[in-house]
CSV table of C-alpha atoms and ligand atoms in Angstrom, one decimal:
chain,number,residue,atom,x,y,z
A,1,UNK,CA,-25.5,2.1,33.8
A,2,UNK,CA,-23.1,0.6,31.1
A,3,UNK,CA,-22.2,-3.2,32.0
A,4,UNK,CA,-25.7,-3.8,30.3
A,5,UNK,CA,-24.5,-2.3,26.4
A,6,UNK,CA,-23.9,-5.2,24.2
A,7,UNK,CA,-21.1,-5.2,22.4
A,8,UNK,CA,-21.5,-4.1,18.6
A,9,UNK,CA,-20.8,-5.6,15.3
A,10,UNK,CA,-18.5,-3.7,13.3
A,11,UNK,CA,-20.3,-2.0,9.9
A,12,UNK,CA,-18.7,-4.1,7.2
A,13,UNK,CA,-18.0,-1.2,4.8
A,14,UNK,CA,-16.7,1.2,8.0
A,15,UNK,CA,-14.2,-1.7,9.1
A,16,UNK,CA,-12.8,-2.2,5.5
A,17,UNK,CA,-12.2,1.4,5.6
A,18,UNK,CA,-9.9,0.8,8.5
A,19,UNK,CA,-8.6,-2.3,7.8
A,20,UNK,CA,-7.5,-1.0,4.6
A,21,UNK,CA,-5.7,2.1,6.3
A,22,UNK,CA,-3.5,-0.1,8.2
A,23,UNK,CA,-2.4,-1.8,5.8
A,24,UNK,CA,1.6,-1.1,4.9
A,25,UNK,CA,1.7,-2.4,1.3
A,26,UNK,CA,2.2,0.1,-0.8
A,27,UNK,CA,0.8,-1.0,-3.7
A,28,UNK,CA,-2.8,-1.6,-1.9
A,29,UNK,CA,-6.1,-1.1,-3.9
A,30,UNK,CA,-8.9,0.4,-2.2
A,31,UNK,CA,-12.3,-0.6,-4.0
A,32,UNK,CA,-14.3,-0.9,-0.8
A,33,UNK,CA,-16.3,2.2,0.6
A,34,UNK,CA,-18.5,4.3,-2.0
A,35,UNK,CA,-16.7,7.6,-2.6
A,36,UNK,CA,-15.7,8.8,-5.6
A,37,UNK,CA,-12.0,8.9,-6.8
A,38,UNK,CA,-9.7,10.2,-9.8
A,39,UNK,CA,-7.2,8.6,-11.4
A,40,UNK,CA,-4.7,9.6,-8.6
A,41,UNK,CA,-6.8,8.0,-6.0
A,42,UNK,CA,-7.7,11.6,-4.9
A,43,UNK,CA,-11.5,12.3,-4.0
A,44,UNK,CA,-11.4,15.8,-5.2
A,45,UNK,CA,-13.2,18.8,-4.1
A,46,UNK,CA,-15.6,19.5,-7.3
A,47,UNK,CA,-14.8,23.0,-8.9
A,48,UNK,CA,-18.6,24.4,-8.4
A,49,UNK,CA,-18.7,23.1,-4.6
A,50,UNK,CA,-15.1,25.0,-4.1
A,51,UNK,CA,-16.5,28.4,-6.0
A,52,UNK,CA,-19.7,28.3,-4.3
A,53,UNK,CA,-18.0,28.3,-0.9
A,54,UNK,CA,-16.1,31.4,-1.7
A,55,UNK,CA,-18.8,33.2,-2.8
A,56,UNK,CA,-20.2,32.3,0.5
A,57,UNK,CA,-17.5,33.0,2.5
A,58,UNK,CA,-18.1,36.5,0.9
A,59,UNK,CA,-22.1,37.0,1.1
A,60,UNK,CA,-22.7,35.0,3.7
A,61,UNK,CA,-23.8,37.7,7.0
A,62,UNK,CA,-24.7,35.4,9.4
A,63,UNK,CA,-24.8,32.0,10.8
A,64,UNK,CA,-28.0,32.1,12.5
A,65,UNK,CA,-30.4,29.3,12.2
A,66,UNK,CA,-32.1,28.6,9.5
A,67,UNK,CA,-35.5,26.4,9.7
A,68,UNK,CA,-35.9,23.3,11.4
A,69,UNK,CA,-37.0,21.7,7.8
A,70,UNK,CA,-33.8,23.0,6.1
A,71,UNK,CA,-33.8,26.2,4.0
A,72,UNK,CA,-37.0,26.6,1.7
A,73,UNK,CA,-34.8,27.7,-1.1
A,74,UNK,CA,-32.8,24.3,-0.5
A,75,UNK,CA,-36.1,22.5,-0.7
A,76,UNK,CA,-36.7,24.2,-4.1
A,77,UNK,CA,-33.7,23.6,-5.8
A,78,UNK,CA,-33.6,19.5,-4.5
A,79,UNK,CA,-37.1,19.1,-5.7
A,80,UNK,CA,-36.6,20.6,-9.1
A,81,UNK,CA,-33.4,18.1,-9.2
A,82,UNK,CA,-34.8,15.2,-8.5
A,83,UNK,CA,-38.7,15.7,-9.7
A,84,UNK,CA,-37.8,17.8,-12.4
A,85,UNK,CA,-40.0,21.0,-14.1
A,86,UNK,CA,-43.5,19.4,-13.3
A,87,UNK,CA,-43.0,18.5,-9.6
A,88,UNK,CA,-46.3,18.6,-7.9
A,89,UNK,CA,-44.9,21.8,-5.3
A,90,UNK,CA,-49.1,21.8,-3.7
A,91,UNK,CA,-48.1,17.9,-2.4
A,92,UNK,CA,-44.4,18.4,-1.6
A,93,UNK,CA,-43.4,18.1,1.7
A,94,UNK,CA,-39.5,18.6,2.6
A,95,UNK,CA,-36.8,18.2,5.0
A,96,UNK,CA,-33.6,18.5,4.9
A,97,UNK,CA,-31.4,16.1,6.9
A,98,UNK,CA,-28.2,15.2,7.8
A,99,UNK,CA,-27.1,13.1,4.5
A,100,UNK,CA,-28.9,10.2,2.6
A,101,UNK,CA,-29.0,8.5,5.9
A,102,UNK,CA,-30.6,11.2,7.9
A,103,UNK,CA,-33.0,11.2,4.9
A,104,UNK,CA,-34.0,7.4,5.0
A,105,UNK,CA,-34.2,7.4,8.7
A,106,UNK,CA,-36.4,10.3,9.3
A,107,UNK,CA,-38.7,8.4,6.0
A,108,UNK,CA,-38.9,5.8,8.4
A,109,UNK,CA,-39.7,7.8,11.5
A,110,UNK,CA,-42.6,9.3,9.8
A,111,UNK,CA,-44.1,5.9,8.6
A,112,UNK,CA,-44.1,4.9,12.1
A,113,UNK,CA,-46.2,7.7,13.2
A,114,UNK,CA,-48.4,7.6,10.2
A,115,UNK,CA,-48.8,3.8,10.3
A,116,UNK,CA,-47.3,1.7,13.2
A,117,UNK,CA,-46.6,-2.2,12.7
A,118,UNK,CA,-45.9,-1.6,8.8
A,119,UNK,CA,-43.5,-3.6,7.0
A,120,UNK,CA,-40.6,-3.0,4.4
A,121,UNK,CA,-39.6,-4.9,1.4
A,122,UNK,CA,-36.1,-4.9,0.8
A,123,UNK,CA,-34.1,-5.9,-2.2
A,124,UNK,CA,-32.0,-8.8,-1.8
A,125,UNK,CA,-29.3,-7.8,-1.5
A,126,UNK,CA,-29.1,-4.1,-0.5
A,127,UNK,CA,-27.1,-1.3,1.4
A,128,UNK,CA,-26.5,-3.2,4.6
A,129,UNK,CA,-27.2,-0.1,6.6
A,130,UNK,CA,-31.1,-0.4,5.2
A,131,UNK,CA,-31.0,-3.5,7.1
A,132,UNK,CA,-29.5,-2.3,9.9
A,133,UNK,CA,-31.8,0.7,10.5
A,134,UNK,CA,-35.0,-1.1,9.9
A,135,UNK,CA,-34.0,-3.7,12.8
A,136,UNK,CA,-32.5,-1.1,15.1
A,137,UNK,CA,-36.2,0.7,14.6
A,138,UNK,CA,-38.3,-2.5,15.1
A,139,UNK,CA,-39.7,-2.6,11.4
A,140,UNK,CA,-40.3,-5.6,10.2
A,141,UNK,CA,-38.2,-6.4,6.4
A,142,UNK,CA,-38.9,-8.6,4.4
A,143,UNK,CA,-36.9,-9.5,1.4
A,144,UNK,CA,-37.6,-9.5,-2.1
A,145,UNK,CA,-35.4,-11.0,-4.8
A,146,UNK,CA,-33.7,-9.0,-7.0
A,147,UNK,CA,-30.0,-9.9,-8.3
A,148,UNK,CA,-29.2,-13.2,-10.6
A,149,UNK,CA,-26.4,-14.8,-9.4
A,150,UNK,CA,-25.8,-16.3,-12.9
A,151,UNK,CA,-26.6,-13.5,-15.6
A,152,UNK,CA,-25.1,-10.4,-12.5
A,153,UNK,CA,-28.3,-8.8,-13.7
A,154,UNK,CA,-31.5,-8.3,-12.2
A,155,UNK,CA,-33.5,-11.2,-12.0
A,156,UNK,CA,-36.8,-9.3,-12.4
A,157,UNK,CA,-39.2,-12.3,-13.1
A,158,UNK,CA,-38.0,-14.0,-9.1
A,159,UNK,CA,-38.8,-9.8,-7.9
A,160,UNK,CA,-41.9,-9.3,-9.3
A,161,UNK,CA,-43.2,-13.0,-7.6
A,162,UNK,CA,-42.0,-12.1,-4.3
A,163,UNK,CA,-43.6,-8.7,-4.7
A,164,UNK,CA,-46.7,-10.4,-5.2
A,165,UNK,CA,-47.3,-10.5,-1.5
A,166,UNK,CA,-47.0,-6.7,-1.3
A,167,UNK,CA,-49.9,-5.1,0.7
A,168,UNK,CA,-52.2,-2.1,0.9
A,169,UNK,CA,-49.7,0.0,3.9
A,170,UNK,CA,-46.6,-1.7,3.1
A,171,UNK,CA,-43.7,-0.1,1.9
A,172,UNK,CA,-41.4,-1.2,-0.8
A,173,UNK,CA,-37.2,0.4,-0.4
A,174,UNK,CA,-36.5,1.0,-4.1
A,175,UNK,CA,-32.7,2.0,-5.4
A,176,UNK,CA,-34.3,5.3,-7.8
A,177,UNK,CA,-30.8,4.7,-9.5
A,178,UNK,CA,-27.1,3.1,-9.2
A,179,UNK,CA,-28.0,-0.1,-7.2
A,180,UNK,CA,-26.2,-0.5,-4.3
A,181,UNK,CA,-24.4,-3.0,-3.8
A,182,UNK,CA,-25.1,-4.8,-7.6
A,183,UNK,CA,-24.6,-2.4,-10.3
A,184,UNK,CA,-28.0,-3.9,-11.9
A,185,UNK,CA,-30.8,-1.8,-12.5
A,186,UNK,CA,-34.4,-2.1,-13.5
A,187,UNK,CA,-35.3,-1.1,-17.4
A,188,UNK,CA,-38.1,2.0,-17.7
A,189,UNK,CA,-40.6,-0.9,-19.1
A,190,UNK,CA,-39.9,-2.6,-15.7
A,191,UNK,CA,-40.3,0.5,-13.5
A,192,UNK,CA,-43.5,0.6,-15.1
A,193,UNK,CA,-44.6,-2.7,-14.1
A,194,UNK,CA,-43.8,-1.5,-10.7
A,195,UNK,CA,-45.3,1.0,-10.7
A,196,UNK,CA,-48.4,-0.6,-11.8
A,197,UNK,CA,-47.7,-3.2,-9.0
A,198,UNK,CA,-47.6,0.1,-6.4
A,199,UNK,CA,-50.6,1.2,-7.7
A,200,UNK,CA,-52.5,-1.8,-7.8
A,201,UNK,CA,-51.4,-2.9,-4.2
A,202,UNK,CA,-51.7,0.5,-2.6
A,203,UNK,CA,-48.2,-0.1,-1.4
A,204,UNK,CA,-46.1,3.2,-0.8
A,205,UNK,CA,-42.4,3.4,-2.0
A,206,UNK,CA,-39.6,4.6,-0.3
A,207,UNK,CA,-37.2,5.5,-3.0
A,208,UNK,CA,-33.1,5.8,-1.9
A,209,UNK,CA,-31.4,8.1,-4.5
A,210,UNK,CA,-28.0,8.7,-3.3
A,211,UNK,CA,-26.4,8.5,-7.0
A,212,UNK,CA,-28.4,10.5,-9.2
A,213,UNK,CA,-25.7,11.7,-12.1
A,214,UNK,CA,-23.6,8.6,-11.4
A,215,UNK,CA,-25.3,6.3,-13.9
A,216,UNK,CA,-26.4,7.3,-17.1
A,217,UNK,CA,-27.0,11.3,-16.5
A,218,UNK,CA,-28.9,13.4,-14.2
A,219,UNK,CA,-32.5,13.0,-16.1
A,220,UNK,CA,-31.8,9.4,-17.3
A,221,UNK,CA,-31.1,8.5,-13.1
A,222,UNK,CA,-34.0,10.7,-11.8
A,223,UNK,CA,-36.5,9.1,-14.8
A,224,UNK,CA,-37.7,6.3,-12.4
A,225,UNK,CA,-38.4,8.4,-9.3
A,226,UNK,CA,-40.0,10.9,-11.5
A,227,UNK,CA,-42.3,7.8,-12.9
A,228,UNK,CA,-43.7,6.7,-9.4
A,229,UNK,CA,-44.0,10.2,-8.5
A,230,UNK,CA,-46.6,11.0,-11.5
A,231,UNK,CA,-48.4,8.1,-11.0
A,232,UNK,CA,-48.5,7.3,-7.2
A,233,UNK,CA,-50.4,9.5,-4.8
A,234,UNK,CA,-47.8,8.7,-2.4
A,235,UNK,CA,-44.1,8.7,-2.4
A,236,UNK,CA,-41.0,9.1,-0.4
A,237,UNK,CA,-38.0,10.1,-1.7
A,238,UNK,CA,-34.3,10.0,0.2
A,239,UNK,CA,-31.9,12.0,-1.8
A,240,UNK,CA,-27.9,12.3,-1.2
A,241,UNK,CA,-26.0,15.4,-1.8
A,242,UNK,CA,-22.8,13.1,-1.0
A,243,UNK,CA,-22.1,12.0,-4.1
A,244,UNK,CA,-23.3,13.4,-6.6
A,245,UNK,CA,-21.6,16.9,-5.1
A,246,UNK,CA,-18.9,15.0,-3.4
A,247,UNK,CA,-19.5,17.0,-0.1
A,248,UNK,CA,-19.5,13.7,1.8
A,249,UNK,CA,-18.8,15.1,5.3
A,250,UNK,CA,-21.0,17.8,5.3
A,251,UNK,CA,-23.6,15.9,5.3
A,252,UNK,CA,-26.4,16.6,3.2
A,253,UNK,CA,-29.4,15.2,2.3
A,254,UNK,CA,-33.0,15.4,1.9
A,255,UNK,CA,-36.4,13.9,2.3
A,256,UNK,CA,-38.8,14.7,-0.1
A,257,UNK,CA,-42.5,13.3,0.3
A,258,UNK,CA,-45.6,13.6,-1.8
A,259,UNK,CA,-48.7,13.5,-0.2
A,260,UNK,CA,-52.1,12.9,-1.8
A,261,UNK,CA,-53.2,16.5,-1.3
A,262,UNK,CA,-52.4,19.7,0.0
A,263,UNK,CA,-54.0,19.2,3.7
A,264,UNK,CA,-52.4,15.9,4.0
A,265,UNK,CA,-49.2,17.4,2.8
A,266,UNK,CA,-49.1,20.1,5.3
A,267,UNK,CA,-49.6,17.3,8.6
A,268,UNK,CA,-47.0,15.8,6.3
A,269,UNK,CA,-44.7,18.8,6.9
A,270,UNK,CA,-45.6,19.4,10.4
A,271,UNK,CA,-44.6,15.9,11.4
A,272,UNK,CA,-41.3,15.9,9.5
A,273,UNK,CA,-40.6,19.4,10.9
A,274,UNK,CA,-41.0,17.7,14.6
A,275,UNK,CA,-39.1,14.9,13.9
A,276,UNK,CA,-35.8,16.8,12.6
A,277,UNK,CA,-36.2,18.8,16.1
A,278,UNK,CA,-36.5,15.6,18.1
A,279,UNK,CA,-33.4,14.4,16.3
A,280,UNK,CA,-31.1,17.2,16.4
A,281,UNK,CA,-33.3,20.7,15.9
A,282,UNK,CA,-31.5,22.0,12.8
A,283,UNK,CA,-30.4,20.3,10.4
A,284,UNK,CA,-26.6,21.3,9.2
A,285,UNK,CA,-26.9,23.9,6.6
A,286,UNK,CA,-23.4,24.7,5.0
A,287,UNK,CA,-23.7,21.7,2.5
A,288,UNK,CA,-27.3,22.9,1.3
A,289,UNK,CA,-26.6,25.9,1.1
A,290,UNK,CA,-23.4,24.9,-1.0
A,291,UNK,CA,-25.8,22.8,-3.1
A,292,UNK,CA,-28.7,25.8,-3.3
A,293,UNK,CA,-26.2,28.4,-5.0
A,294,UNK,CA,-24.9,25.5,-7.2
A,295,UNK,CA,-28.2,24.9,-8.6
A,296,UNK,CA,-29.7,28.4,-9.1
A,297,UNK,CA,-26.4,30.2,-9.8
A,298,UNK,CA,-26.1,29.1,-13.8
A,299,UNK,CA,-22.4,29.5,-14.4
A,300,UNK,CA,-21.9,27.7,-11.2
A,301,UNK,CA,-24.7,24.8,-12.5
A,302,UNK,CA,-23.4,24.4,-15.7
A,303,UNK,CA,-19.4,23.9,-14.9
A,304,UNK,CA,-21.1,21.4,-12.1
A,305,UNK,CA,-22.9,19.3,-14.5
A,306,UNK,CA,-19.5,19.1,-16.8
A,307,UNK,CA,-17.4,18.3,-14.1
A,308,UNK,CA,-20.2,15.4,-12.7
A,309,UNK,CA,-20.9,14.0,-16.5
A,310,UNK,CA,-16.8,13.9,-16.4
A,311,UNK,CA,-16.2,11.8,-13.5
A,312,UNK,CA,-19.5,9.6,-14.7
A,313,UNK,CA,-17.9,9.0,-18.3
A,314,UNK,CA,-14.9,8.2,-16.7
A,315,UNK,CA,-16.6,5.2,-14.4
A,316,UNK,CA,-17.9,3.9,-17.8
A,317,UNK,CA,-14.5,4.2,-19.3
A,318,UNK,CA,-12.9,2.3,-16.5
A,319,UNK,CA,-15.9,-0.6,-16.4
A,320,UNK,CA,-15.3,-1.1,-20.1
A,321,UNK,CA,-11.8,-1.1,-19.3
A,322,UNK,CA,-12.0,-3.8,-17.2
A,323,UNK,CA,-14.4,-5.6,-19.1
A,324,UNK,CA,-11.9,-5.8,-21.9
A,325,UNK,CA,-9.0,-7.3,-19.5
A,326,UNK,CA,-11.6,-9.5,-18.2
A,327,UNK,CA,-12.6,-10.7,-21.6
A,328,UNK,CA,-9.2,-11.1,-22.9
A,329,UNK,CA,-7.8,-12.9,-19.6
A,330,UNK,CA,-10.4,-15.6,-19.4
A,331,UNK,CA,-11.1,-15.8,-22.9
A,332,UNK,CA,-15.0,-15.2,-22.7
A,333,UNK,CA,-17.6,-13.1,-22.4
A,334,UNK,CA,-18.6,-13.8,-18.9
A,335,UNK,CA,-17.9,-10.6,-17.6
A,336,UNK,CA,-19.9,-8.6,-19.6
A,337,UNK,CA,-21.9,-7.4,-17.1
A,338,UNK,CA,-19.3,-5.1,-15.4
A,339,UNK,CA,-19.9,-2.8,-18.7
A,340,UNK,CA,-23.7,-3.0,-18.6
A,341,UNK,CA,-23.9,-2.3,-14.5
A,342,UNK,CA,-24.3,1.6,-13.5
A,343,UNK,CA,-23.4,3.9,-11.1
A,344,UNK,CA,-20.3,3.2,-8.4
A,345,UNK,CA,-20.3,-0.2,-7.7
A,346,UNK,CA,-20.7,-3.7,-9.5
A,347,UNK,CA,-21.0,-7.0,-8.0
A,348,UNK,CA,-18.5,-9.2,-9.1
A,349,UNK,CA,-19.7,-12.9,-8.3
A,350,UNK,CA,-17.0,-13.6,-6.0
A,351,UNK,CA,-17.2,-15.7,-3.4
A,352,UNK,CA,-15.9,-14.4,0.4
A,353,UNK,CA,-13.2,-16.6,0.2
A,354,UNK,CA,-11.9,-15.3,-3.1
A,355,UNK,CA,-12.4,-12.0,-1.9
A,356,UNK,CA,-10.1,-12.7,1.1
A,357,UNK,CA,-7.5,-14.2,-1.2
A,358,UNK,CA,-7.9,-10.8,-3.5
A,359,UNK,CA,-6.9,-9.1,-0.2
A,360,UNK,CA,-4.5,-11.4,1.0
A,361,UNK,CA,-2.6,-12.4,-1.7
A,362,UNK,CA,-3.1,-9.3,-4.0
A,363,UNK,CA,-3.7,-6.4,-1.6
A,364,UNK,CA,-7.3,-5.5,-3.3
A,365,UNK,CA,-9.7,-4.7,-1.1
A,366,UNK,CA,-13.7,-5.3,-1.6
A,367,UNK,CA,-16.7,-5.8,0.2
A,368,UNK,CA,-17.1,-9.1,1.6
A,369,UNK,CA,-20.2,-10.0,-1.0
A,370,UNK,CA,-17.4,-9.0,-4.0
A,371,UNK,CA,-18.8,-5.4,-4.4
A,372,UNK,CA,-16.5,-3.3,-5.9
A,373,UNK,CA,-16.6,0.7,-6.3
A,374,UNK,CA,-15.3,1.1,-9.8
A,375,UNK,CA,-14.4,4.5,-8.9
A,376,UNK,CA,-11.3,3.1,-6.7
A,377,UNK,CA,-10.0,2.1,-10.2
A,378,UNK,CA,-7.5,3.3,-12.2
A,379,UNK,CA,-6.0,2.5,-15.7
A,380,UNK,CA,-2.9,0.7,-14.0
A,381,UNK,CA,-5.4,-1.1,-11.3
A,382,UNK,CA,-7.9,-2.2,-13.7
A,383,UNK,CA,-5.3,-4.9,-14.6
A,384,UNK,CA,-4.2,-5.6,-11.2
A,385,UNK,CA,-8.0,-6.2,-10.5
A,386,UNK,CA,-8.1,-8.6,-13.7
A,387,UNK,CA,-5.2,-10.7,-13.3
A,388,UNK,CA,-6.1,-10.8,-9.2
A,389,UNK,CA,-9.5,-11.9,-10.3
A,390,UNK,CA,-8.8,-14.5,-12.8
A,391,UNK,CA,-5.7,-16.0,-10.4
A,392,UNK,CA,-8.5,-16.8,-7.4
A,393,UNK,CA,-11.0,-18.5,-9.8
A,394,UNK,CA,-13.6,-15.9,-10.5
B,1,LMR,C1,-21.1,2.9,0.5
B,1,LMR,O1,-22.3,1.9,0.4
B,1,LMR,O2,-20.1,2.7,0.2
B,1,LMR,C2,-21.7,4.5,0.8
B,1,LMR,O3,-23.2,4.3,0.7
B,1,LMR,C3,-20.9,4.7,1.9
B,1,LMR,C4,-21.7,4.3,3.5
B,1,LMR,O4,-21.9,4.7,4.4
B,1,LMR,O5,-21.7,2.7,3.4
């Protein structure tokens, strides 16, 4: 039976995690997978998550099933977090999913049911797993240019030129904030222009929102999503709680879908519920319940927001330190983009050969396209990275 299976290429990001683990060097530096780490290199359980966990332990009286679409209280709490106070609840369908990846997958499954043969426009580059999922599902992917290799910012002119090919019924996959892998993001006026294009063409946005709170703040990071949600009749949002709540292994995510009207919302909701049943019956609940408890309990929410802000400010400080170190070593401002980028990642613009030399000669691990996880740095390793970059000629 199994002989016909094809060997599988390892996922690049996950393979890098394994390679780092088996490297015996004591001074190795992990800037690979997108996981937050404190200055000691530890990924902590957030204070509010710990407190919510204790409360649940004391008050939860059952572990029976919730609902196929997940707990409605989780839907409401996340809709508020993502879409804000003026969320159009009468047009909103939602399903709890297995992490943000599960939300992307279920969103694409929904679209496949709604419109077989649709195409998805993806930024070049994008999170590699987007492309893998699309390929696995047999969905046509079209790339739009995004990253300007010279400025390390968004090449908005090229992006809009490519998106000029978008047609009604196409789907445009957008990173709501904190673009992965580049760290380069659109300005709000640029998002307006994307909204104009989507409105004009009748294309539908699928917004991957995996890092809300890691860029400029919870509301600022949701601003683009809210802007599109206000303007467009149909919007899909795949939101992850892995990073901003630090509950990676709980696999907590949600797919929020705005439909044109309540009748279509009900259809979407029924289909999403069926898709959950077909894929895994009931979605995981523990992480969703932690998130709901935090978002609906004022003292826990305040503490979570404060800790998230500290995490965000820490990453911005690391960006500034790295940019300053590189400015001093290179006697130039060509690395100023590191401080401008937002979120966990920056693409440094090193060649694959330079990336490999930084790993082999300096024990610094980053993804092959020179994406670094800013949160993997600390005051000491900022200097090591900057020296290594200059040493290999970045
Ligand atoms: C990343 O891009 O490093 C994260 O989203 C983790 C993952 O699953 O790839």
